[in-house]
mmCIF file with all atom_site columns, C-alpha atoms in Angstrom:
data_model
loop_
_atom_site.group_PDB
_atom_site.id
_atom_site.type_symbol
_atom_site.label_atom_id
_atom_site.label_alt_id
_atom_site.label_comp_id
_atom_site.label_asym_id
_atom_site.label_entity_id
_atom_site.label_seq_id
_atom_site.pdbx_PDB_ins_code
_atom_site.Cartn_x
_atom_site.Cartn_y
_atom_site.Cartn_z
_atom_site.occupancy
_atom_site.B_iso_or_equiv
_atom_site.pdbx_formal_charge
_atom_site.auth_seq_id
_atom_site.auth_comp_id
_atom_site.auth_asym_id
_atom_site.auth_atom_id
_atom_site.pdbx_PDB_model_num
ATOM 1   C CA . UNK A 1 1   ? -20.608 -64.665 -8.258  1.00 45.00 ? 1   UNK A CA 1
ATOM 2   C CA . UNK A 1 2   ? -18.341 -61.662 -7.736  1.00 46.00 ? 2   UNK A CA 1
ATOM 3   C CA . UNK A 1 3   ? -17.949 -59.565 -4.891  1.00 46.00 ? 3   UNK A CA 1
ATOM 4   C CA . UNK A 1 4   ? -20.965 -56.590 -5.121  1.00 48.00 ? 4   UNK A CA 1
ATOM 5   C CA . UNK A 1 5   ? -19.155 -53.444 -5.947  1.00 51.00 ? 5   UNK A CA 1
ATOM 6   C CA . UNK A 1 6   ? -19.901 -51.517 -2.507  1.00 47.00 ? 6   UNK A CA 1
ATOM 7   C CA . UNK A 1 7   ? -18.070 -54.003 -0.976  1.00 44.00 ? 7   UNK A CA 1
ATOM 8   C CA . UNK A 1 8   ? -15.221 -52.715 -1.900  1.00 49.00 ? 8   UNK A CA 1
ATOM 9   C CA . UNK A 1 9   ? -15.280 -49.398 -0.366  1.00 47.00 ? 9   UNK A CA 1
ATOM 10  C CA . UNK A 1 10  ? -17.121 -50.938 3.175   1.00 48.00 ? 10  UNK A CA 1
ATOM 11  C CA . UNK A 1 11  ? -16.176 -46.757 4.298   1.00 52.00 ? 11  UNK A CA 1
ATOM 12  C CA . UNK A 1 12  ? -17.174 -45.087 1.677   1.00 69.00 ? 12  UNK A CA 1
ATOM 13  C CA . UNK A 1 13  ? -19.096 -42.207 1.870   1.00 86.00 ? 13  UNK A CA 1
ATOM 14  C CA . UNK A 1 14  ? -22.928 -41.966 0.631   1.00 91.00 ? 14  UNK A CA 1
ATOM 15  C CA . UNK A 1 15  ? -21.975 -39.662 -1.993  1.00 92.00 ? 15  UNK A CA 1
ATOM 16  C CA . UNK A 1 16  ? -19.291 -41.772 -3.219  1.00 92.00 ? 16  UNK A CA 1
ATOM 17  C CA . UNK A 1 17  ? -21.375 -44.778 -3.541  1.00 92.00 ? 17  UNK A CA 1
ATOM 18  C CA . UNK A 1 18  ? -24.266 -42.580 -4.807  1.00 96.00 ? 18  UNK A CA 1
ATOM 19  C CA . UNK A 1 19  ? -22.308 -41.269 -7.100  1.00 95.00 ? 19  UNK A CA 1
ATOM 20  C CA . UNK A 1 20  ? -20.338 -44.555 -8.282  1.00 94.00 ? 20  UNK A CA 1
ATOM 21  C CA . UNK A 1 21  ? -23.962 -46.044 -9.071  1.00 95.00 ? 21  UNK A CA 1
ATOM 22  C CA . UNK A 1 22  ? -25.121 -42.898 -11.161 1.00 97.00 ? 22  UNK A CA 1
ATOM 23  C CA . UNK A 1 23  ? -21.437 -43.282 -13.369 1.00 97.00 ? 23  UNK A CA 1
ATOM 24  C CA . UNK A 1 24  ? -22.615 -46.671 -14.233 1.00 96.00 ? 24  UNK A CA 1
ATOM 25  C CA . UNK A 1 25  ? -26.103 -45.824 -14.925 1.00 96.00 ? 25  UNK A CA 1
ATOM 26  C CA . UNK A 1 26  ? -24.827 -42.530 -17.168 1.00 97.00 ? 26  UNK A CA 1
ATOM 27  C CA . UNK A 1 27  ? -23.088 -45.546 -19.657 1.00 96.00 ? 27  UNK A CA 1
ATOM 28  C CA . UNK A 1 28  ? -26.530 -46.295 -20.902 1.00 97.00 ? 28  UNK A CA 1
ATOM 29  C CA . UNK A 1 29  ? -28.663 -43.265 -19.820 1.00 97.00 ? 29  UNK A CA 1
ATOM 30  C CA . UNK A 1 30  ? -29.006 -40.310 -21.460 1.00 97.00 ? 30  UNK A CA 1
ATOM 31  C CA . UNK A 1 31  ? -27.570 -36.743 -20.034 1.00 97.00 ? 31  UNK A CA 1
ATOM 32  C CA . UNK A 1 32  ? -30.930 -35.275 -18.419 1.00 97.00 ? 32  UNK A CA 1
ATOM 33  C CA . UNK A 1 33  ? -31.847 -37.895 -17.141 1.00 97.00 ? 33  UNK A CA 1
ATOM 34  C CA . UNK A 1 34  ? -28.670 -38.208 -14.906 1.00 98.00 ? 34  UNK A CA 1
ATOM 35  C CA . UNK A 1 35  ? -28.940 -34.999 -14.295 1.00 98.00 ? 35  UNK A CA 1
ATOM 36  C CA . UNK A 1 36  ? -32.288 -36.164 -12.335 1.00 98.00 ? 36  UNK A CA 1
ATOM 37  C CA . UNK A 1 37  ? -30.384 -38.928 -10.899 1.00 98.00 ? 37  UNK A CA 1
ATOM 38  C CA . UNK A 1 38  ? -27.775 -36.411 -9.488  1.00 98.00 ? 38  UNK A CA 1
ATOM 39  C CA . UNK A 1 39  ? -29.955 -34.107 -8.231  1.00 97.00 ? 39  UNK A CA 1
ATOM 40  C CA . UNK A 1 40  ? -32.077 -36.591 -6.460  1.00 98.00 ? 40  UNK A CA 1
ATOM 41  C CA . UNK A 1 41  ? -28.431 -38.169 -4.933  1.00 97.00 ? 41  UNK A CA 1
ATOM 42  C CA . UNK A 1 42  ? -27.759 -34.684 -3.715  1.00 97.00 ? 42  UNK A CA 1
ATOM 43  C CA . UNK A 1 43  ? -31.317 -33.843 -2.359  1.00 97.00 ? 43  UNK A CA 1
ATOM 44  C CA . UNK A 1 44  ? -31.582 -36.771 -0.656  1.00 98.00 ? 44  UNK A CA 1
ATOM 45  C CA . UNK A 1 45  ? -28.067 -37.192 1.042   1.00 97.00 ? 45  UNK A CA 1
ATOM 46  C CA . UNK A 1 46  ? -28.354 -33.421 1.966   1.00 96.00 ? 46  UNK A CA 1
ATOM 47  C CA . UNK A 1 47  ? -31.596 -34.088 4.087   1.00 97.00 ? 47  UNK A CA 1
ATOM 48  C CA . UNK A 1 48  ? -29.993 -37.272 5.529   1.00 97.00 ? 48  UNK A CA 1
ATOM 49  C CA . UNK A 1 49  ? -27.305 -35.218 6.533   1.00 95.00 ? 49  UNK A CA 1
ATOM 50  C CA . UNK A 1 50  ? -28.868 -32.635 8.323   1.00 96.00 ? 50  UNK A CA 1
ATOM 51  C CA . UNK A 1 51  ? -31.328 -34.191 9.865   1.00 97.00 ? 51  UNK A CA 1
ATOM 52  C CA . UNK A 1 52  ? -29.336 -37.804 10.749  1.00 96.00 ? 52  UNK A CA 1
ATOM 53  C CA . UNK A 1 53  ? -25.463 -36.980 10.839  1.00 94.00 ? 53  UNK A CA 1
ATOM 54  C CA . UNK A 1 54  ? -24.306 -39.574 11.954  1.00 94.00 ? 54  UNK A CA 1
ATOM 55  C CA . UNK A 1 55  ? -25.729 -41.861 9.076   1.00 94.00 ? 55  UNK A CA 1
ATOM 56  C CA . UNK A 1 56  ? -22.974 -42.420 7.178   1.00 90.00 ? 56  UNK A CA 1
ATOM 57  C CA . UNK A 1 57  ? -23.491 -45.983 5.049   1.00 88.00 ? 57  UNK A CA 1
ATOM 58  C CA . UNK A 1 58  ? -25.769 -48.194 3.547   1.00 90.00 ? 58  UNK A CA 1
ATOM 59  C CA . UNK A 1 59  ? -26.691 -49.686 5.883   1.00 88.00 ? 59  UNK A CA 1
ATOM 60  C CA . UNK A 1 60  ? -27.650 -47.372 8.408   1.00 91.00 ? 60  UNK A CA 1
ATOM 61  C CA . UNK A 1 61  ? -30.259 -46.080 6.050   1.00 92.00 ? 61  UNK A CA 1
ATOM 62  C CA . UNK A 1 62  ? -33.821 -47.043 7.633   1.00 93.00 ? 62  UNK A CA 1
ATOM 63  C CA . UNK A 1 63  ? -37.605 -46.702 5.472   1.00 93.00 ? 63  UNK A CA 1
ATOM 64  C CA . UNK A 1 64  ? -38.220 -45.328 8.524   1.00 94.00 ? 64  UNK A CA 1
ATOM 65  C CA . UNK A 1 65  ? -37.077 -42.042 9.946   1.00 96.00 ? 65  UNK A CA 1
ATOM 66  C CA . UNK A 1 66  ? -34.873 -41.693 6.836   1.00 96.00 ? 66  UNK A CA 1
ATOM 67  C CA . UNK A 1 67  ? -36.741 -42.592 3.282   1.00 96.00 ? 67  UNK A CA 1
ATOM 68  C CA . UNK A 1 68  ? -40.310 -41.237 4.938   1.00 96.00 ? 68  UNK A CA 1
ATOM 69  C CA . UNK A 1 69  ? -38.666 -38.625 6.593   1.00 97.00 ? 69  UNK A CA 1
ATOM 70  C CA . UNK A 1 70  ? -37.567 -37.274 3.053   1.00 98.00 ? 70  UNK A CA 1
ATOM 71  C CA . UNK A 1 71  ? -40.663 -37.978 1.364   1.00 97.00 ? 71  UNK A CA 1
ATOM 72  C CA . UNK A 1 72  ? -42.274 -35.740 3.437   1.00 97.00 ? 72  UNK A CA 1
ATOM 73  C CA . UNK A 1 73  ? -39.681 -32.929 3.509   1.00 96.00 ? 73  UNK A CA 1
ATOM 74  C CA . UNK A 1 74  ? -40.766 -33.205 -0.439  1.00 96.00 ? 74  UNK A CA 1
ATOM 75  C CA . UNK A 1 75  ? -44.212 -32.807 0.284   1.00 95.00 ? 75  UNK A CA 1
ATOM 76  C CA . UNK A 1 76  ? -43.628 -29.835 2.734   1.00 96.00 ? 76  UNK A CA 1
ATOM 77  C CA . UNK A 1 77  ? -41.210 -27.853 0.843   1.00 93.00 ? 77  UNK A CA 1
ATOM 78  C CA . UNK A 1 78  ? -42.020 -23.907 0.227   1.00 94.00 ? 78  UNK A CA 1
ATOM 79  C CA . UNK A 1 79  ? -42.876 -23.408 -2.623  1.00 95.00 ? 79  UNK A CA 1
ATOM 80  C CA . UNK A 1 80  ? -44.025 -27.004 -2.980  1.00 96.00 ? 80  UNK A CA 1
ATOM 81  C CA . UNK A 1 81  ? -42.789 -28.872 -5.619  1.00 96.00 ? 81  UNK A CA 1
ATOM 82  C CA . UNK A 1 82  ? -44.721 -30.363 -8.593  1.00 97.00 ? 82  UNK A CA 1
ATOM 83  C CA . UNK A 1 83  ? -46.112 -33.679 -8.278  1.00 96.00 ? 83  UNK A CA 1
ATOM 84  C CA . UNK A 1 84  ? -44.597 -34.413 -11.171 1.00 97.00 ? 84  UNK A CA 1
ATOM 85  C CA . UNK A 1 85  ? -40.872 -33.547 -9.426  1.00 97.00 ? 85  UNK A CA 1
ATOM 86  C CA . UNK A 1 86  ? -41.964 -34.834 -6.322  1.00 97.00 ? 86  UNK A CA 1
ATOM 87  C CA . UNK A 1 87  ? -42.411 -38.650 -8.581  1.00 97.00 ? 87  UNK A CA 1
ATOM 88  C CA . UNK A 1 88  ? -39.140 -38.119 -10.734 1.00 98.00 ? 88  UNK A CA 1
ATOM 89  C CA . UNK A 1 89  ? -37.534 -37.719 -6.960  1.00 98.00 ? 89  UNK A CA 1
ATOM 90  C CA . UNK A 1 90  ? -38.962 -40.634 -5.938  1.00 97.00 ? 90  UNK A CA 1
ATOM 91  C CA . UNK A 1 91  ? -38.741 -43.041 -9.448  1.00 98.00 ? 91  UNK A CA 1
ATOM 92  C CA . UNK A 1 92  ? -35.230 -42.240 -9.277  1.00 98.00 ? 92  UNK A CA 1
ATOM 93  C CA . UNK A 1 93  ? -34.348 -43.015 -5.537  1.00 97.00 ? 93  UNK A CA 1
ATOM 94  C CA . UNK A 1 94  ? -36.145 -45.961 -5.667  1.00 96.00 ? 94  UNK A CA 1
ATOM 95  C CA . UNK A 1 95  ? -33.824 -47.219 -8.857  1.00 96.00 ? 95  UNK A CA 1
ATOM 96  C CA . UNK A 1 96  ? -30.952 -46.317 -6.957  1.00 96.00 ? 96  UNK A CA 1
ATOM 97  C CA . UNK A 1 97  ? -31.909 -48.217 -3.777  1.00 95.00 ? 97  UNK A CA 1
ATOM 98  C CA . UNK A 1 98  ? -33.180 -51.226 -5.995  1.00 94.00 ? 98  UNK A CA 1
ATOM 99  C CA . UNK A 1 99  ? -29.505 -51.089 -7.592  1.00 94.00 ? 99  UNK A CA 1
ATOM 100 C CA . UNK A 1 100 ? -27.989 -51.305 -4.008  1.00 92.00 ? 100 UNK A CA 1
ATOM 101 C CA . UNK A 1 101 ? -30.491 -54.027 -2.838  1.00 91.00 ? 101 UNK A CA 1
ATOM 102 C CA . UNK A 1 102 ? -29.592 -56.291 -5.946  1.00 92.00 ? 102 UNK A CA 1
ATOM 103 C CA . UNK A 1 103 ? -25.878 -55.981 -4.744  1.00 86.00 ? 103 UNK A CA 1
ATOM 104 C CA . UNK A 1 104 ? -26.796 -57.159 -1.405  1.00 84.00 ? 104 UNK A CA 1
ATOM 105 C CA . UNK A 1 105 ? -26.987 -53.505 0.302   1.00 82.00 ? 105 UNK A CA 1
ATOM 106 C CA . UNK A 1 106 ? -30.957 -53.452 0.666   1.00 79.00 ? 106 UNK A CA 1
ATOM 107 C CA . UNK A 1 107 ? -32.503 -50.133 3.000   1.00 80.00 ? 107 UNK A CA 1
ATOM 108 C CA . UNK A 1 108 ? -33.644 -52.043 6.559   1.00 77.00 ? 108 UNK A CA 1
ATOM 109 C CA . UNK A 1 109 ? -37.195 -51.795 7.357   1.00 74.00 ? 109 UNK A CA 1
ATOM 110 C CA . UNK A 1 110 ? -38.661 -49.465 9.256   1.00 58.00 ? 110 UNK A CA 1
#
């Protein structure tokens, strides 16, 4: 088996590795949709930021403060979203972390 591709960049930022994962998805994906990948990346990493800087890989991300913390920003934001935005936000950061987890990166528990 060879070597998952974040473990090559053990440093990298989130958005790098974020972003590396949405390149290979955008081979077989069409435009819009990562265009909803990116902005999810960007949503996401911009609430982990502010609100946990010092999260900074993979593997400091937790279900719990950091995916439910964000699921809830998306419930509380003014004017709310859709709940049809608040699922594509969702869908698509749950393909992303399922991408990571398959290549031996999984999000710890709470």
């Amino acid at each position: 088996m060879s070597p998952s591709p974040y473990s090559r960049l053990p440093h990298a930022k989130l958005e790098e590795i974020f972003e590396n994962r949405i390149q290979a998805l955008a081979t077989t994906l069409s435009r819009g949709t990562v265009t909803n990948y990116r902005a999810t990346a960007r949503r996401f990493l911009s609430y982990v930021h502010a609100n946990f800087p010092r999260v900074r890989r993979l593997s400091q991300l937790h279900r719990d403060p950091h995916l439910l913390g964000w699921f809830r920003c998306l419930c509380d934001q003014n004017p709310p979203l859709s709940n049809k935005t608040r699922e594509m936000y969702l869908l698509c950061l749950r393909r992303l972390l399922q991408d990571f987890a398959y290549n031996g990166h999984s999000v710890q528990p709470g």
